[in-house]
Rosetta silent file (secondary structure, phi, psi, omega in degrees, C-alpha in Angstrom):
SEQUENCE: MGIFLVLGMVGIIGAAAREAQVPTGMPVSAARRRRGYVAMTATFVFLALVILLGDRWWKADAASYSGNIYKPLNMQPTLEHGNLLDLKISHGGWLSQRQLDDFIPDHNHLMHLYMIRWPQMDFVFHLHPEPIGTGEFQLALPDLPAGEYHLYADVVHADGFPETLVAETSLPLVSGRALAGDDAEGQANPVENSAALAANRTLHEERFKLSDGYTMVWSMPAAIAPQVPETFSFELLDPTGKPPSDMDLYMGMQGHAAFVKTDGTVFAHIHPTGTVAMAAYMMANPATPSLDSKQMPDMPGMDRTETSLPNSVSFPYGFPNAGRYRIFVQMKHGDKVETGIFDVDVPQAR
SCORE:     score description
SCORE:     0.000 S_00000001
   1 L     0.000  -42.266  179.564    0.000    0.000    0.000 S_00000001
   2 H   -62.051  -39.593  179.539    2.807    2.414    0.837 S_00000001
   3 H   -63.741  -42.800  179.730    4.498    1.778   -2.526 S_00000001
   4 H   -63.585  -38.878  179.058    1.263    2.484   -4.400 S_00000001
   5 H   -65.134  -42.653  179.682    0.759    5.712   -2.462 S_00000001
   6 H   -64.372  -47.884 -179.844    4.301    6.893   -3.227 S_00000001
   7 H   -63.532  -37.596  177.452    4.043    6.018   -6.927 S_00000001
   8 H   -64.047  -42.987  178.543    0.631    7.647   -7.106 S_00000001
   9 H   -64.741  -41.726  178.221    1.919   10.853   -5.533 S_00000001
  10 H   -61.391  -42.952  179.327    4.939   10.905   -7.885 S_00000001
  11 H   -65.107  -39.888  179.613    2.665   10.440  -10.882 S_00000001
  12 H   -64.351  -46.743  179.924    0.283   13.195   -9.784 S_00000001
  13 H   -63.948  -41.222  179.042    3.078   15.729   -9.236 S_00000001
  14 H   -63.276  -43.154  179.441    4.702   14.789  -12.548 S_00000001
  15 H   -65.633  -38.209  179.510    1.452   15.185  -14.473 S_00000001
  16 H   -65.081  -43.388 -179.686    0.747   18.530  -12.821 S_00000001
  17 H   -69.255  -28.898 -175.335    4.193   19.916  -13.683 S_00000001
  18 H   -87.337  -37.674 -167.550    3.997   18.580  -17.226 S_00000001
  19 H  -126.123   -2.838 -173.710    0.438   19.272  -18.331 S_00000001
  20 L   -61.364  -34.577 -176.017   -1.299   21.630  -15.887 S_00000001
  21 L  -104.484   11.031  178.508   -0.738   24.732  -18.065 S_00000001
  22 L   -89.074  125.091  178.721   -1.092   23.051  -21.483 S_00000001
  23 L   -58.337  151.078 -179.330   -4.324   24.031  -23.301 S_00000001
  24 L   -58.890  131.375  177.872   -6.731   21.209  -23.982 S_00000001
  25 L    86.450   -8.397 -179.420   -5.855   19.325  -27.135 S_00000001
  26 L   -89.370  145.977  179.255   -2.405   20.870  -27.487 S_00000001
  27 L   -70.956  154.014  178.050    0.719   18.645  -27.556 S_00000001
  28 L   -86.889  127.788 -177.890    3.136   18.626  -24.595 S_00000001
  29 L   -75.185  162.424  178.467    6.460   20.190  -25.451 S_00000001
  30 H   -61.669  -36.239  179.661    9.812   18.562  -24.780 S_00000001
  31 H   -63.765  -40.346  179.868   10.601   21.249  -22.215 S_00000001
  32 H   -71.376  -31.212  175.678    7.418   20.480  -20.271 S_00000001
  33 H   -64.101  -42.871  177.231    8.183   16.770  -20.423 S_00000001
  34 H   -61.889  -39.466  177.949   11.606   17.460  -18.890 S_00000001
  35 H   -61.441  -38.856  178.516    9.896   19.606  -16.229 S_00000001
  36 H   -64.794  -42.660  178.495    7.622   16.676  -15.420 S_00000001
  37 H   -62.950  -41.866  179.060   10.549   14.256  -15.094 S_00000001
  38 H   -62.620  -43.959 -179.986   12.380   16.672  -12.806 S_00000001
  39 H   -63.223  -40.967  178.994    9.272   17.131  -10.648 S_00000001
  40 H   -64.700  -42.709  179.005    8.740   13.380  -10.414 S_00000001
  41 H   -63.215  -45.923  179.964   12.373   12.784   -9.423 S_00000001
  42 H   -62.870  -40.188  179.224   12.312   15.540   -6.814 S_00000001
  43 H   -64.672  -42.218  179.868    9.020   14.241   -5.420 S_00000001
  44 H   -62.672  -45.093  179.295   10.363   10.692   -5.208 S_00000001
  45 H   -62.660  -42.461  179.981   13.528   11.840   -3.405 S_00000001
  46 H   -61.785  -47.745 -179.284   11.485   13.994   -1.015 S_00000001
  47 H   -65.560  -36.270  177.753    9.073   11.180   -0.172 S_00000001
  48 H   -62.976  -42.037  177.665   11.963    8.725    0.263 S_00000001
  49 H   -64.613  -41.748  178.271   13.613   11.093    2.739 S_00000001
  50 H   -59.896  -44.882 -179.554   10.323   11.560    4.599 S_00000001
  51 H   -65.949  -43.094 -179.413    9.855    7.789    4.839 S_00000001
  52 H   -63.261  -48.801  179.861   13.472    7.192    5.897 S_00000001
  53 H   -66.383  -37.552  177.569   13.457    9.892    8.566 S_00000001
  54 H   -63.779  -38.901  178.009    9.998    8.822    9.724 S_00000001
  55 H   -64.740  -41.840  178.530   11.186    5.226   10.072 S_00000001
  56 H   -64.879  -41.914  178.100   14.183    6.344   12.133 S_00000001
  57 H   -62.745  -43.408 -179.158   11.981    8.503   14.340 S_00000001
  58 H   -61.842  -45.327 -179.129    9.509    5.643   14.814 S_00000001
  59 H   -66.525  -38.928  178.685   12.239    3.179   15.765 S_00000001
  60 H   -65.182  -41.457  179.253   13.870    5.663   18.157 S_00000001
  61 H   -67.225  -39.695  178.290   10.538    6.393   19.821 S_00000001
  62 H   -65.083  -39.499  178.634    9.748    2.665   20.055 S_00000001
  63 H   -65.584  -39.321  178.009   13.173    2.000   21.588 S_00000001
  64 H   -64.345  -42.145  178.628   12.634    4.784   24.115 S_00000001
  65 H   -65.511  -42.351 -179.797    9.234    3.373   25.027 S_00000001
  66 H   -61.444  -32.879  179.050   10.651   -0.153   25.252 S_00000001
  67 L   -66.462  -17.534  179.174   13.266    1.113   27.683 S_00000001
  68 L   -95.960   -3.579  177.960   10.467    2.082   30.071 S_00000001
  69 L   -83.453  135.206 -176.104    8.821   -1.349   30.001 S_00000001
  70 L   -57.251  132.640  171.261    9.649   -3.467   33.037 S_00000001
  71 L  -133.550  131.073 -179.089   12.384   -6.037   32.553 S_00000001
  72 L   -68.306  162.393  174.763   13.575   -8.184   35.459 S_00000001
  73 L   -63.541  149.920  175.108   17.160   -8.232   36.599 S_00000001
  74 E   -85.207  150.131  177.369   19.469  -10.705   34.882 S_00000001
  75 E  -135.733  126.254 -179.259   21.016  -13.572   36.839 S_00000001
  76 E  -115.395  109.971  179.346   24.064  -15.552   35.700 S_00000001
  77 E   -87.156  143.441  176.520   24.760  -18.820   37.584 S_00000001
  78 E  -141.536  133.063  177.532   28.243  -20.346   37.730 S_00000001
  79 E   -91.732  126.561 -178.542   29.356  -23.526   39.509 S_00000001
  80 E  -126.607  144.794  173.727   32.664  -23.135   41.346 S_00000001
  81 L    54.851   32.421  173.505   34.810  -25.562   43.359 S_00000001
  82 L    88.739  -44.683 -177.179   32.478  -28.479   42.718 S_00000001
  83 L  -141.765   14.993 -179.838   29.460  -27.435   44.778 S_00000001
  84 E  -101.338  113.884 -179.891   29.564  -23.636   45.183 S_00000001
  85 E   -93.232  120.240  178.529   26.876  -21.900   43.136 S_00000001
  86 E  -104.709  130.867 -179.350   27.667  -18.266   42.338 S_00000001
  87 E  -119.752  112.758  178.219   24.829  -16.000   41.180 S_00000001
  88 E  -102.243  128.356 -177.214   25.760  -12.685   39.558 S_00000001
  89 E  -106.186  136.351  178.479   22.955  -10.155   39.138 S_00000001
  90 E  -139.365  166.796 -178.995   22.994   -7.421   36.501 S_00000001
  91 L   -68.453  143.781 -179.358   20.601   -4.864   35.058 S_00000001
  92 L   -97.050    9.123  178.745   18.110   -6.149   32.521 S_00000001
  93 L    99.470    9.901  179.212   17.842   -2.946   30.494 S_00000001
  94 L  -127.598  123.847  178.638   15.105   -1.240   32.527 S_00000001
  95 L    49.610   70.466 -174.570   15.840    1.659   34.885 S_00000001
  96 L   -61.767  -13.802  178.998   19.588    1.091   34.984 S_00000001
  97 L   -79.810   -1.042  177.026   19.809    3.217   38.131 S_00000001
  98 L   -60.105  140.911 -179.834   18.201    0.400   40.121 S_00000001
  99 L   -81.617  151.222  178.342   20.396   -0.777   42.952 S_00000001
 100 L  -109.628   10.227 -179.840   21.728   -4.297   43.121 S_00000001
 101 L  -135.769   24.657 -177.578   22.368   -4.281   46.866 S_00000001
 102 L  -106.692   22.583 -178.071   19.104   -2.936   48.304 S_00000001
 103 E   -72.927  145.597 -178.880   17.437   -6.295   48.926 S_00000001
 104 L  -120.799  156.185 -177.414   15.590   -6.778   52.202 S_00000001
 105 L   -64.245  137.415  173.052   14.725   -9.967   54.107 S_00000001
 106 E  -130.017  117.731 -170.594   11.560  -11.782   53.082 S_00000001
 107 L    55.744   39.603  175.296   10.726  -14.722   55.363 S_00000001
 108 L    72.921    8.784  179.448   14.120  -14.081   56.989 S_00000001
 109 E  -133.432  144.788  178.368   16.056  -14.540   53.736 S_00000001
 110 L   -77.709  -23.571  178.852   17.315  -12.087   51.120 S_00000001
 111 L  -144.558  136.105  172.242   16.785  -14.605   48.329 S_00000001
 112 E  -113.030  117.183 -174.473   14.552  -17.628   47.861 S_00000001
 113 E  -113.225  120.431  170.865   15.901  -19.869   45.108 S_00000001
 114 E   -99.012  126.432  174.407   13.928  -22.660   43.470 S_00000001
 115 E  -115.986  119.920 -176.042   16.052  -25.071   41.424 S_00000001
 116 E  -123.672  124.013  178.353   14.023  -27.494   39.271 S_00000001
 117 E   -69.720  134.929 -169.910   15.608  -30.176   37.086 S_00000001
 118 E  -126.280  142.591    5.273   14.372  -29.723   33.536 S_00000001
 119 L   -92.502    2.352 -175.903   12.485  -30.943   31.601 S_00000001
 120 L   -64.936  -33.573 -175.722   11.698  -33.872   33.922 S_00000001
 121 L    57.260   30.963 -175.920   10.791  -31.586   36.855 S_00000001
 122 L   -92.451  -15.921  175.318   11.509  -34.611   39.040 S_00000001
 123 E  -125.264  135.039  176.681   13.836  -32.862   41.510 S_00000001
 124 E  -134.037  139.989  178.362   13.131  -29.535   43.205 S_00000001
 125 E  -130.423  131.024  176.618   15.266  -27.630   45.702 S_00000001
 126 E  -111.377  104.711 -170.683   14.158  -24.601   47.738 S_00000001
 127 E  -124.569  172.497 -172.646   17.389  -22.916   48.860 S_00000001
 128 L  -139.314   85.009  178.150   18.562  -19.604   50.282 S_00000001
 129 L   -62.243  156.356  179.073   21.777  -18.082   48.873 S_00000001
 130 E  -113.830  145.958  179.127   23.611  -15.412   50.855 S_00000001
 131 E   -72.449  142.670  175.672   25.011  -12.122   49.477 S_00000001
 132 E  -123.848   -0.206 -179.966   28.791  -11.816   49.163 S_00000001
 133 E   174.558  179.743 -179.853   28.932   -8.436   47.415 S_00000001
 134 L   -63.466  119.486  178.107   26.956   -5.979   45.334 S_00000001
 135 L    67.573   27.901 -179.871   24.780   -7.974   42.958 S_00000001
 136 E  -144.407  130.446  177.287   26.310  -11.316   43.877 S_00000001
 137 E  -123.645  154.340  175.909   25.010  -14.268   45.908 S_00000001
 138 E  -137.979  156.499 -178.357   26.590  -17.616   46.714 S_00000001
 139 E  -154.313  131.169  170.497   25.355  -20.939   47.993 S_00000001
 140 E   -80.700  116.187 -173.731   26.977  -24.239   48.918 S_00000001
 141 L   -74.726  151.246  169.233   24.783  -26.738   47.102 S_00000001
 142 E   -80.545 -174.138  174.720   23.423  -29.952   48.612 S_00000001
 143 L   -61.812  127.966  179.177   23.655  -33.261   46.751 S_00000001
 144 E  -132.573  139.002  171.935   22.155  -32.751   43.285 S_00000001
 145 L   -73.430  154.935  179.851   21.702  -35.153   40.377 S_00000001
 146 L   -68.036  153.378  176.492   23.240  -34.084   37.073 S_00000001
 147 E   150.279 -179.779  173.977   21.088  -32.297   34.517 S_00000001
 148 E   -83.853  140.370 -179.142   19.704  -29.044   33.225 S_00000001
 149 E  -128.746  138.593  168.108   18.129  -26.826   35.882 S_00000001
 150 E   -95.616  132.953 -178.333   15.740  -23.908   35.753 S_00000001
 151 E  -113.494  131.321  176.339   16.450  -21.351   38.488 S_00000001
 152 E  -127.836  115.363 -175.682   13.836  -18.986   39.933 S_00000001
 153 E  -115.862  118.175  177.768   15.111  -16.504   42.539 S_00000001
 154 E   -93.185  128.439  175.555   12.681  -14.307   44.500 S_00000001
 155 E  -135.453  160.516  177.861   14.040  -11.048   45.939 S_00000001
 156 E  -130.481  128.946  178.688   12.441   -7.903   47.388 S_00000001
 157 E   -80.271  167.272 -176.089   13.883   -4.393   46.998 S_00000001
 158 L   -62.621  -23.073  178.180   14.007   -1.830   49.806 S_00000001
 159 L   -88.243    6.218  178.859   10.956   -0.049   48.364 S_00000001
 160 L    90.401    1.072 -177.819    8.915   -3.260   48.623 S_00000001
 161 L   -80.371  119.596 -179.697    9.129   -4.095   44.905 S_00000001
 162 E   -92.204  149.994  176.078    9.467   -7.887   44.426 S_00000001
 163 E  -139.412  150.435  171.553   11.191   -9.538   41.493 S_00000001
 164 E  -115.797  114.947  179.787   11.703  -13.081   40.269 S_00000001
 165 E   -90.587  137.127 -173.895   15.053  -13.606   38.557 S_00000001
 166 E  -123.016  139.054  177.146   15.188  -16.474   36.058 S_00000001
 167 E  -155.346  167.381  174.946   18.147  -18.436   34.710 S_00000001
 168 E  -130.528  148.094  178.408   19.128  -21.837   33.367 S_00000001
 169 E  -154.058  153.238  175.903   22.247  -23.859   34.028 S_00000001
 170 E  -106.474  127.305 -175.945   23.689  -27.298   33.372 S_00000001
 171 E  -121.956  142.685  170.603   25.140  -29.056   36.410 S_00000001
 172 L   -78.769  179.920  172.341   27.161  -32.248   36.825 S_00000001
 173 L   -60.634  124.917 -176.531   26.507  -34.655   39.665 S_00000001
 174 E  -109.683  125.550  171.192   27.085  -32.561   42.790 S_00000001
 175 L  -102.324  106.856 -171.875   28.264  -34.032   46.086 S_00000001
 176 L  -125.291 -152.551 -174.631   27.444  -31.312   48.545 S_00000001
 177 E   -87.051  168.143  172.762   26.362  -30.477   52.032 S_00000001
 178 L   -77.056  147.996  176.133   23.427  -31.726   54.050 S_00000001
 179 L   -63.719  143.185 -179.199   20.283  -29.622   53.945 S_00000001
 180 L  -147.322  159.170  176.645   19.977  -27.282   56.912 S_00000001
 181 L    63.406 -129.101 -177.527   17.724  -24.562   58.230 S_00000001
 182 L   -90.034    1.556  179.522   14.905  -23.631   55.867 S_00000001
 183 L   -67.968  147.621 -177.645   16.390  -25.437   52.854 S_00000001
 184 E  -150.344  160.782  178.154   14.233  -28.201   51.418 S_00000001
 185 E  -143.427  162.340  176.872   14.108  -30.680   48.556 S_00000001
 186 E  -150.908  156.453 -178.945   11.580  -32.916   46.856 S_00000001
 187 E  -143.060  142.230  178.620   11.524  -35.768   44.355 S_00000001
 188 L  -151.749  177.625  173.465    8.822  -37.302   42.154 S_00000001
 189 L   -64.608  152.562  175.701    8.366  -39.176   38.892 S_00000001
 190 L   -56.584  145.972 -173.738    9.238  -37.172   35.770 S_00000001
 191 H   -63.949  -30.563 -179.227    6.364  -34.992   34.714 S_00000001
 192 H   -75.717  -10.932  177.145    6.099  -36.612   31.291 S_00000001
 193 H  -122.478   57.186 -172.462    5.575  -39.970   33.032 S_00000001
 194 L   -91.444   18.026  179.644    3.043  -38.903   35.628 S_00000001
 195 H   -61.945  -33.310  179.834    0.840  -41.997   35.352 S_00000001
 196 H   -64.766  -36.832  176.599    2.076  -43.130   38.767 S_00000001
 197 H   -67.627  -43.408 -178.888    0.838  -39.904   40.297 S_00000001
 198 H   -62.452  -28.311  179.660   -2.501  -40.212   38.529 S_00000001
 199 H   -65.808  -22.590  179.129   -2.871  -43.715   39.961 S_00000001
 200 L   -92.366   11.415 -174.892   -3.040  -42.151   43.422 S_00000001
 201 E  -105.774  131.010  169.179   -5.853  -39.803   42.359 S_00000001
 202 L   -99.831 -165.465 -173.914   -9.525  -40.279   43.075 S_00000001
 203 L   -58.679  -46.513 -176.791  -12.283  -38.041   41.746 S_00000001
 204 L  -130.771   28.421 -178.322  -11.418  -35.028   43.904 S_00000001
 205 E  -151.686  141.986  174.823   -8.315  -36.114   45.810 S_00000001
 206 E  -134.071  137.733 -178.859   -4.701  -36.948   45.088 S_00000001
 207 E  -113.691  136.584  177.128   -2.188  -38.477   47.482 S_00000001
 208 E  -118.711  116.838 -179.483    1.580  -38.069   47.300 S_00000001
 209 E   -80.351  126.116  179.110    3.645  -40.623   49.213 S_00000001
 210 L   -94.074  157.960 -172.024    6.727  -39.136   50.852 S_00000001
 211 L   -65.137  -22.317 -178.062    9.966  -41.052   51.374 S_00000001
 212 L   -96.847   13.294  178.139    9.625  -41.107   55.181 S_00000001
 213 L    94.821  -13.126  176.871    6.165  -42.668   55.171 S_00000001
 214 L   -73.913  163.024  179.685    4.225  -39.423   55.449 S_00000001
 215 E  -133.707  135.693  172.189    1.540  -38.554   52.903 S_00000001
 216 E  -108.067  132.889 -174.283    0.468  -35.210   51.484 S_00000001
 217 E  -116.471  130.525  176.311   -3.126  -35.028   50.264 S_00000001
 218 E  -105.455  118.033  173.076   -4.500  -32.545   47.741 S_00000001
 219 E   -85.747  101.225 -170.019   -8.230  -31.855   47.938 S_00000001
 220 L   -76.186  144.555  174.144   -8.772  -30.955   44.296 S_00000001
 221 L   -61.740  154.888 -179.240  -11.273  -28.313   43.144 S_00000001
 222 L   -61.501  -36.147  179.517  -14.383  -29.659   41.444 S_00000001
 223 L  -147.732  144.932  179.731  -13.358  -27.993   38.180 S_00000001
 224 L  -124.285  131.806  179.693  -10.258  -26.157   37.015 S_00000001
 225 L  -142.401  152.904  178.933  -10.216  -23.560   34.258 S_00000001
 226 L   -66.923  145.986  176.276   -7.726  -20.884   33.186 S_00000001
 227 L    60.547   30.561  175.342   -8.069  -17.393   34.669 S_00000001
 228 L  -123.607  118.639 -178.805  -10.509  -18.607   37.319 S_00000001
 229 L   -66.422  136.728  179.116   -9.435  -18.134   40.970 S_00000001
 230 E  -135.050  164.230  172.674   -9.478  -21.315   43.033 S_00000001
 231 E  -109.807  122.814 -178.339   -8.461  -22.422   46.512 S_00000001
 232 E  -105.314  114.685 -173.003   -5.936  -25.258   46.561 S_00000001
 233 E  -111.048  135.965 -178.625   -6.030  -27.169   49.854 S_00000001
 234 E  -135.110  150.357  174.346   -3.457  -29.673   51.092 S_00000001
 235 E  -138.294  153.511 -178.747   -2.981  -31.659   54.295 S_00000001
 236 E  -110.831  132.621  179.612   -0.125  -33.672   55.752 S_00000001
 237 E  -122.413  144.249  178.656   -0.641  -37.099   57.351 S_00000001
 238 L   -79.749  178.024 -177.148    1.826  -39.182   59.357 S_00000001
 239 L   -59.339  -19.429  177.930    2.580  -42.847   58.524 S_00000001
 240 L   -90.522   -0.695 -179.304   -0.485  -43.931   60.527 S_00000001
 241 L    86.872   11.532 -179.115   -2.760  -41.653   58.518 S_00000001
 242 L  -108.004  160.611  175.476   -3.231  -39.155   61.338 S_00000001
 243 L   -62.144  134.403  177.426   -2.322  -35.445   61.555 S_00000001
 244 L   -61.354  142.410 -178.629    1.266  -35.050   62.814 S_00000001
 245 L   -85.032   -7.375 -176.144    1.442  -33.862   66.408 S_00000001
 246 L  -116.805   33.435  179.177    4.542  -31.737   65.776 S_00000001
 247 E   -58.092  142.127 -179.379    3.334  -29.451   62.973 S_00000001
 248 E  -139.624  162.822  176.336    5.345  -26.240   62.728 S_00000001
 249 L   -76.972  141.433  175.582    5.380  -23.096   60.639 S_00000001
 250 E  -103.613  105.836 -175.622    7.650  -23.088   57.625 S_00000001
 251 L    53.063   47.509  173.647    9.285  -19.652   57.462 S_00000001
 252 L    83.158    4.170 -177.314    6.404  -18.106   59.357 S_00000001
 253 E  -137.543  163.504  179.707    3.594  -19.749   57.393 S_00000001
 254 L   -71.313  -15.892  178.473    1.672  -22.999   57.338 S_00000001
 255 L   178.497  165.490  174.335    3.151  -23.767   53.958 S_00000001
 256 E  -129.718  152.181  178.759    4.655  -22.534   50.706 S_00000001
 257 E  -142.621  151.766  173.337    3.809  -23.574   47.152 S_00000001
 258 E  -129.037  124.640  176.703    5.197  -23.091   43.661 S_00000001
 259 E  -102.374  117.553 -173.172    2.974  -23.452   40.593 S_00000001
 260 E  -129.105  126.129  176.682    5.148  -24.140   37.533 S_00000001
 261 E   -78.905  142.815 -172.329    4.011  -24.744   33.960 S_00000001
 262 L   -69.779  -14.115  175.079    5.813  -27.605   32.263 S_00000001
 263 L   -92.055    2.807  175.514    6.851  -25.448   29.292 S_00000001
 264 L    82.349    3.896 -175.870    8.633  -23.048   31.651 S_00000001
 265 L   -86.839  -11.618 -177.635    6.482  -20.008   30.861 S_00000001
 266 L  -132.584  128.772  170.253    4.801  -19.757   34.281 S_00000001
 267 E  -139.644  126.959  179.168    6.311  -19.719   37.776 S_00000001
 268 E  -138.118  119.151  175.804    4.376  -18.516   40.804 S_00000001
 269 E   -91.651  113.487 -170.262    5.587  -18.705   44.413 S_00000001
 270 E  -114.683  140.859  173.368    2.372  -18.722   46.451 S_00000001
 271 E  -111.603  169.553  174.924    1.674  -18.269   50.164 S_00000001
 272 L   -58.232  -23.806  177.956   -1.580  -18.880   52.040 S_00000001
 273 L   -93.797    4.044 -179.340   -2.135  -15.113   51.705 S_00000001
 274 E   109.376 -149.700 -176.543   -1.413  -15.129   47.965 S_00000001
 275 L   -94.072   -2.729 -176.582    1.636  -13.834   46.124 S_00000001
 276 L   -62.343  133.886  175.720    2.320  -10.841   48.382 S_00000001
 277 L   -76.118  141.029 -179.489    5.862  -10.777   49.756 S_00000001
 278 H   -58.874  -39.085 -179.447    6.058  -10.585   53.546 S_00000001
 279 H   -62.671  -41.016  178.005    8.496   -7.671   53.314 S_00000001
 280 H   -66.897  -38.010  177.315    6.071   -5.706   51.138 S_00000001
 281 H   -61.336  -41.721 -179.486    3.243   -6.547   53.537 S_00000001
 282 H   -65.687  -35.871  178.280    5.271   -5.197   56.450 S_00000001
 283 H   -66.507  -32.499  178.180    5.957   -1.955   54.596 S_00000001
 284 H   -79.368  -10.863  179.138    2.226   -1.532   54.081 S_00000001
 285 L  -128.653   82.120 -172.823    1.695   -2.176   57.803 S_00000001
 286 L   -63.376  -10.852  178.869    4.189    0.046   59.657 S_00000001
 287 L   -71.472  -14.329  178.794    3.064   -1.247   63.062 S_00000001
 288 L   -76.487  163.034 -178.477    5.118   -4.381   62.403 S_00000001
 289 L   -60.896  168.832 -176.981    8.785   -4.541   63.509 S_00000001
 290 L   -59.218  145.475  176.899   11.601   -3.032   61.471 S_00000001
 291 L   -66.503  -18.104 -179.876   12.465   -4.567   58.122 S_00000001
 292 L   -78.159  -11.477 -178.237   16.051   -4.749   59.298 S_00000001
 293 L   -71.061  136.419  176.028   15.078   -7.298   61.909 S_00000001
 294 L   -77.814  -19.535 -179.789   16.127  -10.857   61.187 S_00000001
 295 L  -100.724   80.768 -178.738   13.229  -12.112   63.257 S_00000001
 296 L   -77.839  146.141 -176.848   10.303  -11.178   61.059 S_00000001
 297 L   -74.247  165.556  175.521    6.834  -11.927   62.456 S_00000001
 298 L   -74.213  156.466  178.302    4.452  -14.532   61.162 S_00000001
 299 L   -69.128  163.755 -179.560    1.809  -13.504   58.664 S_00000001
 300 L   -55.111  139.860  178.630   -1.740  -12.788   59.868 S_00000001
 301 L    88.487   -8.098 -179.834   -3.560  -15.872   61.106 S_00000001
 302 L   -97.331   81.766 -173.025   -0.347  -17.738   61.937 S_00000001
 303 L   -92.834  111.240  179.872   -0.701  -17.903   65.725 S_00000001
 304 L   -76.002   -9.169 -177.793    2.199  -19.700   67.409 S_00000001
 305 L   -78.436  -11.643  178.518    0.414  -19.633   70.753 S_00000001
 306 L   -65.228  145.967 -179.335   -1.878  -22.467   69.670 S_00000001
 307 L   -64.777  -32.839  176.917   -1.081  -25.769   71.368 S_00000001
 308 L  -147.150  138.737  179.662   -0.928  -27.485   67.975 S_00000001
 309 L   -84.734  151.935  178.189   -0.896  -26.116   64.470 S_00000001
 310 L   -66.004  154.195  179.656   -3.259  -27.467   61.815 S_00000001
 311 L   -95.128   16.324 -177.536   -1.925  -30.068   59.414 S_00000001
 312 E  -127.144  158.040  178.666   -3.576  -28.357   56.436 S_00000001
 313 E  -149.711  147.999  179.227   -2.870  -25.328   54.281 S_00000001
 314 E  -128.681  144.383 -179.527   -4.714  -23.554   51.453 S_00000001
 315 E  -127.173  130.381  174.008   -3.388  -21.378   48.651 S_00000001
 316 E   -84.914  129.922 -179.736   -5.382  -18.965   46.464 S_00000001
 317 E  -162.539  150.329  173.285   -4.376  -19.171   42.805 S_00000001
 318 L  -130.838  126.008  179.783   -5.717  -18.962   39.273 S_00000001
 319 L   -66.815  131.103 -176.582   -3.918  -20.574   36.350 S_00000001
 320 L   -71.308  -28.685 -179.299   -3.146  -17.904   33.723 S_00000001
 321 L  -157.211  173.467 -176.712   -3.616  -20.219   30.733 S_00000001
 322 L   -73.637  159.962  178.233   -4.234  -23.807   29.695 S_00000001
 323 E   137.523 -177.118  178.497   -1.595  -26.527   29.852 S_00000001
 324 E   -94.497  136.066  179.421    0.072  -28.921   32.268 S_00000001
 325 E  -125.528  150.549  170.428    1.366  -27.599   35.577 S_00000001
 326 E  -116.119  131.614 -177.295    3.382  -29.156   38.394 S_00000001
 327 E  -109.896  124.871  176.811    2.645  -27.951   41.924 S_00000001
 328 E  -107.225  118.995 -176.506    5.323  -28.131   44.625 S_00000001
 329 E  -118.626  132.686 -177.797    3.888  -27.846   48.158 S_00000001
 330 E  -125.455  127.350  176.561    6.012  -27.583   51.299 S_00000001
 331 E  -132.728  158.379 -173.865    4.872  -28.060   54.892 S_00000001
 332 E  -125.190  138.773  168.888    6.881  -28.555   58.061 S_00000001
 333 E  -137.234  135.069 -174.470    6.627  -30.836   61.083 S_00000001
 334 L    58.130 -128.237  176.731    9.344  -30.936   63.717 S_00000001
 335 L  -101.203    9.521 -173.632   12.593  -30.135   61.918 S_00000001
 336 E  -105.451  127.209  173.254   11.490  -31.774   58.652 S_00000001
 337 E   -98.898  117.521 -179.774   10.223  -29.869   55.612 S_00000001
 338 E   -94.055  141.962  179.322    8.077  -32.152   53.471 S_00000001
 339 E  -121.889  110.475  174.335    7.642  -31.488   49.741 S_00000001
 340 E   -93.276  144.639 -175.728    4.552  -32.829   48.002 S_00000001
 341 E  -129.502  126.604 -174.670    4.450  -32.809   44.195 S_00000001
 342 E  -134.765  146.674  177.380    1.250  -32.817   42.154 S_00000001
 343 E  -112.087  148.883  177.412    0.378  -32.526   38.454 S_00000001
 344 E  -148.579  137.656  174.719   -2.677  -30.910   36.936 S_00000001
 345 E  -102.112  120.088  179.474   -3.881  -30.421   33.375 S_00000001
 346 E   -96.388  117.508 -177.037   -5.719  -27.136   32.867 S_00000001
 347 L   -74.514  165.620  175.270   -8.124  -27.377   29.887 S_00000001
 348 L   -64.914  146.685  177.869   -8.717  -24.669   27.322 S_00000001
 349 L   -65.196  142.099 -179.690  -11.317  -22.078   28.285 S_00000001
 350 L   -91.331    0.000    0.000  -14.736  -22.786   26.827 S_00000001
């Protein structure tokens, strides 16, 4: 269409310069023909310059606008000395004046790192690297099987703005340290071979057998659809099928969950209160203790004064689109963090 418009304009200007002042029925002189050619050439050059300069202006304006669109920080993982994972953070091209050392504790940690072996999604690790300098974190890894890993690191800036940094890395077999503190791991069948998980599913319930004899049970919603909020409820049972008597809060909450799409396009770290970061919640509620405190309080409803904590937890979430998802759920009893793993197929919206 643009070419036709340019050629049409060139033809109109050429005809006007050549024939506008020629009486009807009179022949066009050679001089007027030359005038028409000159006018057409000048018009073509002018329009070409307009298009060229307009294209440059458009691209410059688009680049300026793109620079204002949010882009998460970059994260580059490197394995050092066999089991030391180094994470270097850099600007992602948005607001380069953002600081790389203004992170604040969220659930008592500056970074929450999920490492998921890909594409099997059969091993998951919830770890907590420590800062060693501006824009750099390190972590001594536990034992890890070899493979490709997707890394999702949650951080919160001093202004309460949360970010999830994403990276991929290939790791050899790692012989590392024992898990300690709030670190946790989980293992299940590969997601592409989830028939074993489905075998433990009834109409509205799925059970995940844990290695120590405990069982995590998912009370499934009656129907699941994309972009529809649901409540996902889970409970933990001891080897006798009863609620554990030593239930404890896991980083101040009854549980944590990660909803991950098997194609890697969706990752959501969910709490019983939703996706809100505890640090951001505290900033919105100044009556809570200082953000600099390492002993952050439990979220609302998490009362440690109860003689025994419930063995169940619920998470509000809505799947953004159709596809297969794997859900990693973590609950704590005594000093043990249990990780239940569940698969769900979200159908296309009707």
